[in-house]
Amino acid sequence: MNELSPVAGGDALAFARILANDHVADIVEALNGEPHDVAAALLSEVPFERLVEIFDQPDLEAAPELAAMLPRLRAGKLLSAMSVDRAADVLRELDEPARSELLGTQAPALKATLLSILGYPEHSAASIMTTEYVSVPPDWTAGRTLDYIRKVERTRETIYAIYIVDPKTQELLRSVSLRRLIAGDPDDRIIDVALDRAPVSATPLTDREDVARQMSKYDLLAIPVVDNGRMLGIVTVDDIMDAMIEETTEDVHRFGGVEALDEPYMRASFLTMIRKRAGWLCVLFLSEMLTANAMQGYADELQKAIVLTLFIPLIMSSGGNSGSQATSLVLRALALGEIGLKDWWRVALRELPAGIVLGAILGAVGITRITLWQKIGLFDYGEHWMLVAATVGLALVGIVTFGSLAGSMLPFALKRIGFDPASASAPFVATLVDVTGLVIYFSVALVVLHGTLL
Amino acid sequence: MNELSPVAGGDALAFARILANDHVADIVEALNGEPHDVAAALLSEVPFERLVEIFDQPDLEAAPELAAMLPRLRAGKLLSAMSVDRAADVLRELDEPARSELLGTQAPALKATLLSILGYPEHSAASIMTTEYVSVPPDWTAGRTLDYIRKVERTRETIYAIYIVDPKTQELLRSVSLRRLIAGDPDDRIIDVALDRAPVSATPLTDREDVARQMSKYDLLAIPVVDNGRMLGIVTVDDIMDAMIEETTEDVHRFGGVEALDEPYMRASFLTMIRKRAGWLCVLFLSEMLTANAMQGYADELQKAIVLTLFIPLIMSSGGNSGSQATSLVLRALALGEIGLKDWWRVALRELPAGIVLGAILGAVGITRITLWQKIGLFDYGEHWMLVAATVGLALVGIVTFGSLAGSMLPFALKRIGFDPASASAPFVATLVDVTGLVIYFSVALVVLHGTLL
């Protein structure tokens, strides 16, 4: 593969050209396509300022590995020049002793900041915040603030939101957009230019998905992270967009019953792929074994009425499908904050009639199908075919109702016990509904076919 | 319900308080919770400027209905004062004749702009763009540009990206961030302040998901929409965030086999809910009927070896689960642009061995389970229990492999024929795998059990 790549194939010129002309995001894309040693070799030729730009891109996949491959001194310089949130990201994924070594090279203040960011749990607002924002005291004028912004602009992640902070207590008082600042009179006090309302803020432990929701609701470009009134940092919209894309990927994977892959599908190793999938697959397989137990319990009935087995896959899958529908609806409503944990009973009250109606529709279709086949003579379901059809129809009502209820309640249950509601929900619902579905089917059969087939 | 609401319950004072103090996003949230007639009555009391702010919020759910309930003159004024992209959104969802009537009240230039935006397909970049951006000719200085921005600021959706456009041809030459503009010398020509590189842009027909990807990759706050070099408008990050949230909801719903709901789960009427679900449920039910046909084909074998039926649900669900895993992985890789249509064979080459290994793992677990039950005496699978176990194990390898392959190829196939790859993928794969799984199971059984049970 090395031989085929334009970069690794000795043609470092091509990379030099990309490096000189392309957007840093494209350079990162090119680097992502190279093996680590080739990427590290290429990076050793890159001017320091450009190197900082490259490592500041969250899309650089092997950033921790590549940083560890740099000479210790250069890596230390790089880390202090990078934006603080990205530096924390790199350190977070770095193994010991490289992590401590690199942290040791940093100035005490930066080291303290990095350690405090690293101390926050993954996916929290504080874990993706940066401390490089613009803050000014309330008694400055708009003009003075603008001059100050011009001076510090290069070292701030965003200058479009300016925070008015009490210099003594670090309390966040107000925020002003650069837009308002520019439109206003330079002689006005900054606190008078600001909106007369406390800014929308997050706590350090707010989940990043909630931060995204706030940002989208209030159309913000940055949200301050505030702990008991004290301003700690900001989360910017570009980081939140990256986080949203990552969250969606995780949710889709979990929903499909895979442990979230944290690398692109085509780049994950074969072993990783098996590891991420085999776990859930085995858990589901073991739970699904209960269906075999259920079937064994009805072995006598099966022997007597073999015609019942013909509809088992059909009936079970309908329960699974209605469950998967309800799960996906509730999952999304929970994620969007449209409903909360306390609304479970409202949802149940909606899903119960919905399940009955949907089940009745499928039941009618099922009965029609059996009648049709029997009348046309495509298959003979025996002399009691009408009772068989009734069994299938009634069982469908019961199973689709149960599927809708179970499917809608599972995300609540998962969330209640502290799991991500998306975790393997669809396959889980299917398994749950399969086992219960069999019991419902045979129970209906025992009642309807009593005295005839059973 | 009306009686319980603080607003409808006669207490219009509460709403007045919200209106005076709260963020417009919170007012919109309050309005969304009211029936349309109550919301319209409340809005009739709102000062015009505030009304514009409220209607500019994309989260206002009943915007078209509420606009139609306003006096025609006020509605017309409102529409021209709103941001262009939001006005187009409102018109798009408005029924005739209200739509034409409202359009008729607009000035010719605005009417032409609105009609051109309305002409673009849903989910395209042009359909969510605004024409309210800052553009200046290349020969202006940075200082003159800043003065101009101060003047027009109020009527522009964003001022953080400034576009340098040839005044004759409307060709987009360069873009400058307000950040660079502020940091630079006021006497510099704006074209010299700009980056020496054509800005990242979208075409009118670029899908909004691709726009989101570009925006996140290049950390942009707005992307220009350019048609053959001519600048048409911009898409801003706040609209893209809303679009991303909407797309994720649609994908999760489709993935779960529901037609995308365009309203919150708890607010959708019972009939809407049934309609959005019954369609797919029936399609899947009808396809799944093929399992009944397949079973009928093996009716004789079933009669002879009833023990085989015990494992049908277990085996089928394993195929469905492995398929759903593969689907979710491929779906996300496609959505993120990690793989394209042309990569289908690469994916197939990964999924084939993955399926075999995963199938072998489940097969081993399955054989162990049967052996255990037989030895402990929990159930008697008959004298040929070892052959039954072998049948189950081998069938699992075949079905899980088929599931992984089918699950990974279905999104490609759906995309190839122009569907959203997420459409009902998980239930579809399950159905496909169920039918094929039965055939695989009975074929393996015919070979392994030939001369003994069958």
Short mmCIF file of C-alpha atoms in Angstrom, two decimals, chain A residues 211-406:
data_model
loop_
_atom_site.label_atom_id
_atom_site.label_comp_id
_atom_site.label_asym_id
_atom_site.label_seq_id
_atom_site.Cartn_x
_atom_site.Cartn_y
_atom_site.Cartn_z
CA VAL A 211 -25.00 22.13 25.15
CA ALA A 212 -25.69 21.49 21.46
CA ARG A 213 -29.44 21.79 22.07
CA GLN A 214 -29.00 25.11 23.92
CA MET A 215 -26.70 26.42 21.20
CA SER A 216 -29.15 25.53 18.47
CA LYS A 217 -32.14 26.88 20.40
CA TYR A 218 -30.57 30.27 21.15
CA ASP A 219 -28.53 30.48 17.91
CA LEU A 220 -25.24 30.94 19.75
CA LEU A 221 -21.67 30.67 18.47
CA ALA A 222 -20.27 29.91 21.93
CA ILE A 223 -21.62 28.99 25.36
CA PRO A 224 -19.81 29.92 28.58
CA VAL A 225 -19.12 27.19 31.12
CA VAL A 226 -19.90 28.52 34.58
CA ASP A 227 -19.35 26.88 37.94
CA ASN A 228 -21.25 28.57 40.81
CA GLY A 229 -21.15 31.88 38.96
CA ARG A 230 -17.42 31.62 38.19
CA MET A 231 -16.54 31.51 34.51
CA LEU A 232 -14.29 28.58 33.57
CA GLY A 233 -14.22 28.61 29.77
CA ILE A 234 -16.33 28.43 26.63
CA VAL A 235 -17.56 25.74 24.28
CA THR A 236 -17.54 26.89 20.64
CA VAL A 237 -19.94 25.94 17.87
CA ASP A 238 -17.33 24.18 15.73
CA ASP A 239 -16.47 21.80 18.56
CA ILE A 240 -20.16 21.22 19.18
CA MET A 241 -20.76 20.36 15.52
CA ASP A 242 -17.96 17.80 15.67
CA ALA A 243 -19.46 16.45 18.89
CA MET A 244 -22.93 16.21 17.31
CA ILE A 245 -21.61 14.21 14.37
CA GLU A 246 -19.75 11.91 16.76
CA GLU A 247 -22.84 11.46 18.95
CA THR A 248 -25.01 10.60 15.96
CA THR A 249 -22.49 7.98 14.86
CA GLU A 250 -22.41 6.48 18.34
CA ASP A 251 -26.22 6.45 18.53
CA VAL A 252 -26.67 4.78 15.15
CA HIS A 253 -24.04 2.17 16.03
CA ARG A 254 -25.59 1.50 19.43
CA PHE A 255 -29.07 1.39 17.98
CA GLY A 256 -27.84 -1.26 15.54
CA GLY A 257 -26.32 -3.27 18.38
CA VAL A 258 -22.65 -2.46 17.84
CA GLU A 259 -20.33 -0.94 20.43
CA ALA A 260 -19.49 2.53 19.08
CA LEU A 261 -16.43 2.41 16.80
CA ASP A 262 -14.23 5.42 17.44
CA GLU A 263 -12.44 5.16 14.11
CA PRO A 264 -13.65 5.12 10.52
CA TYR A 265 -15.21 1.80 9.46
CA MET A 266 -12.68 1.08 6.73
CA ARG A 267 -9.74 1.84 9.02
CA ALA A 268 -10.81 -0.26 12.00
CA SER A 269 -8.79 -3.46 12.20
CA PHE A 270 -10.49 -6.82 11.66
CA LEU A 271 -10.00 -7.75 15.31
CA THR A 272 -11.50 -4.47 16.56
CA MET A 273 -14.47 -5.06 14.32
CA ILE A 274 -15.05 -8.55 15.71
CA ARG A 275 -14.55 -7.37 19.27
CA LYS A 276 -17.06 -4.51 18.93
CA ARG A 277 -19.69 -6.80 17.45
CA ALA A 278 -19.23 -10.21 19.06
CA GLY A 279 -20.07 -8.98 22.56
CA TRP A 280 -23.58 -7.72 21.89
CA LEU A 281 -24.23 -10.47 19.38
CA CYS A 282 -23.49 -13.11 22.04
CA VAL A 283 -25.56 -11.31 24.69
CA LEU A 284 -28.49 -11.16 22.29
CA PHE A 285 -27.95 -14.77 21.24
CA LEU A 286 -27.97 -15.96 24.84
CA SER A 287 -31.17 -14.00 25.57
CA GLU A 288 -32.75 -15.28 22.41
CA MET A 289 -32.07 -18.83 23.61
CA LEU A 290 -35.10 -18.28 25.80
CA THR A 291 -37.13 -18.71 22.61
CA ALA A 292 -35.79 -22.26 22.33
CA ASN A 293 -36.84 -22.84 25.95
CA ALA A 294 -40.28 -21.42 25.21
CA MET A 295 -40.61 -23.62 22.14
CA GLN A 296 -39.52 -26.68 24.14
CA GLY A 297 -42.29 -25.88 26.58
CA TYR A 298 -44.79 -26.08 23.74
CA ALA A 299 -43.21 -29.16 22.11
CA ASP A 300 -46.40 -31.22 22.60
CA GLU A 301 -48.61 -28.59 21.03
CA LEU A 302 -46.20 -28.26 18.10
CA GLN A 303 -46.34 -32.00 17.56
CA LYS A 304 -50.15 -31.87 17.43
CA ALA A 305 -50.56 -28.73 15.35
CA ILE A 306 -47.56 -28.48 13.05
CA VAL A 307 -49.50 -25.90 11.02
CA LEU A 308 -48.83 -23.39 13.82
CA THR A 309 -45.08 -23.40 13.18
CA LEU A 310 -45.60 -21.99 9.68
CA PHE A 311 -46.50 -18.57 11.08
CA ILE A 312 -43.93 -18.30 13.85
CA PRO A 313 -41.37 -16.20 11.90
CA LEU A 314 -44.11 -13.95 10.50
CA ILE A 315 -45.67 -13.25 13.85
CA MET A 316 -42.43 -12.77 15.69
CA SER A 317 -41.01 -10.36 13.16
CA SER A 318 -44.14 -8.21 13.27
CA GLY A 319 -43.68 -7.77 17.00
CA GLY A 320 -40.03 -6.88 16.44
CA ASN A 321 -40.87 -4.35 13.72
CA SER A 322 -43.54 -2.56 15.72
CA GLY A 323 -41.18 -2.51 18.67
CA SER A 324 -38.38 -1.04 16.60
CA GLN A 325 -40.73 1.70 15.38
CA ALA A 326 -41.78 2.65 18.88
CA THR A 327 -38.16 2.58 20.08
CA SER A 328 -36.91 4.88 17.35
CA LEU A 329 -39.72 7.37 17.99
CA VAL A 330 -39.20 7.47 21.74
CA LEU A 331 -35.41 7.49 21.45
CA ARG A 332 -35.47 10.61 19.33
CA ALA A 333 -38.10 12.36 21.44
CA LEU A 334 -35.91 11.71 24.51
CA ALA A 335 -32.77 12.92 22.74
CA LEU A 336 -34.48 16.13 21.65
CA GLY A 337 -35.79 16.77 25.13
CA GLU A 338 -39.41 16.62 23.88
CA ILE A 339 -40.15 14.14 26.64
CA GLY A 340 -38.43 13.31 29.90
CA LEU A 341 -38.23 10.25 32.12
CA LYS A 342 -41.38 11.30 33.99
CA ASP A 343 -43.44 11.12 30.75
CA TRP A 344 -43.20 7.33 30.46
CA TRP A 345 -46.85 6.83 31.31
CA ARG A 346 -48.01 9.41 28.75
CA VAL A 347 -46.06 7.52 26.11
CA ALA A 348 -47.49 4.20 27.31
CA LEU A 349 -51.01 5.65 27.04
CA ARG A 350 -50.28 6.59 23.42
CA GLU A 351 -48.57 3.34 22.44
CA LEU A 352 -51.24 1.06 23.89
CA PRO A 353 -54.03 2.13 21.48
CA ALA A 354 -51.53 2.62 18.63
CA GLY A 355 -50.33 -0.95 19.10
CA ILE A 356 -53.88 -2.33 19.18
CA VAL A 357 -54.84 -0.53 15.95
CA LEU A 358 -51.62 -1.49 14.15
CA GLY A 359 -51.98 -5.07 15.35
CA ALA A 360 -55.58 -5.18 14.13
CA ILE A 361 -54.48 -3.96 10.69
CA LEU A 362 -51.79 -6.63 10.42
CA GLY A 363 -54.18 -9.22 11.85
CA ALA A 364 -56.72 -8.44 9.13
CA VAL A 365 -54.04 -8.75 6.45
CA GLY A 366 -52.88 -12.04 7.95
CA ILE A 367 -56.38 -13.55 8.07
CA THR A 368 -56.97 -12.45 4.47
CA ARG A 369 -53.74 -14.13 3.38
CA ILE A 370 -54.62 -17.46 5.00
CA THR A 371 -58.19 -17.38 3.64
CA LEU A 372 -56.88 -16.57 0.16
CA TRP A 373 -54.32 -19.37 0.08
CA GLN A 374 -56.90 -21.84 1.40
CA LYS A 375 -59.63 -20.82 -1.09
CA ILE A 376 -57.32 -20.64 -4.13
CA GLY A 377 -55.89 -23.97 -3.06
CA LEU A 378 -52.25 -22.87 -2.81
CA PHE A 379 -51.89 -24.61 0.53
CA ASP A 380 -54.15 -26.68 2.77
CA TYR A 381 -54.17 -25.52 6.38
CA GLY A 382 -56.45 -28.41 7.35
CA GLU A 383 -60.15 -28.59 8.22
CA HIS A 384 -59.79 -26.06 11.07
CA TRP A 385 -58.14 -23.41 8.85
CA MET A 386 -60.58 -20.74 10.01
CA LEU A 387 -59.57 -21.29 13.61
CA VAL A 388 -55.90 -21.18 12.59
CA ALA A 389 -56.52 -17.86 10.83
CA ALA A 390 -58.29 -16.53 13.93
CA THR A 391 -55.33 -17.61 16.08
CA VAL A 392 -52.89 -15.76 13.81
CA GLY A 393 -55.05 -12.62 13.72
CA LEU A 394 -55.60 -12.47 17.47
CA ALA A 395 -51.97 -13.26 18.23
CA LEU A 396 -50.89 -10.39 15.95
CA VAL A 397 -53.01 -7.91 17.88
CA GLY A 398 -51.46 -9.08 21.15
CA ILE A 399 -47.90 -9.20 19.87
CA VAL A 400 -47.89 -5.89 18.01
CA THR A 401 -49.40 -4.22 21.08
CA PHE A 402 -46.81 -5.79 23.31
CA GLY A 403 -44.07 -4.83 20.82
CA SER A 404 -45.15 -1.19 20.74
CA LEU A 405 -45.34 -1.03 24.52
CA ALA A 406 -42.06 -2.81 25.14
#
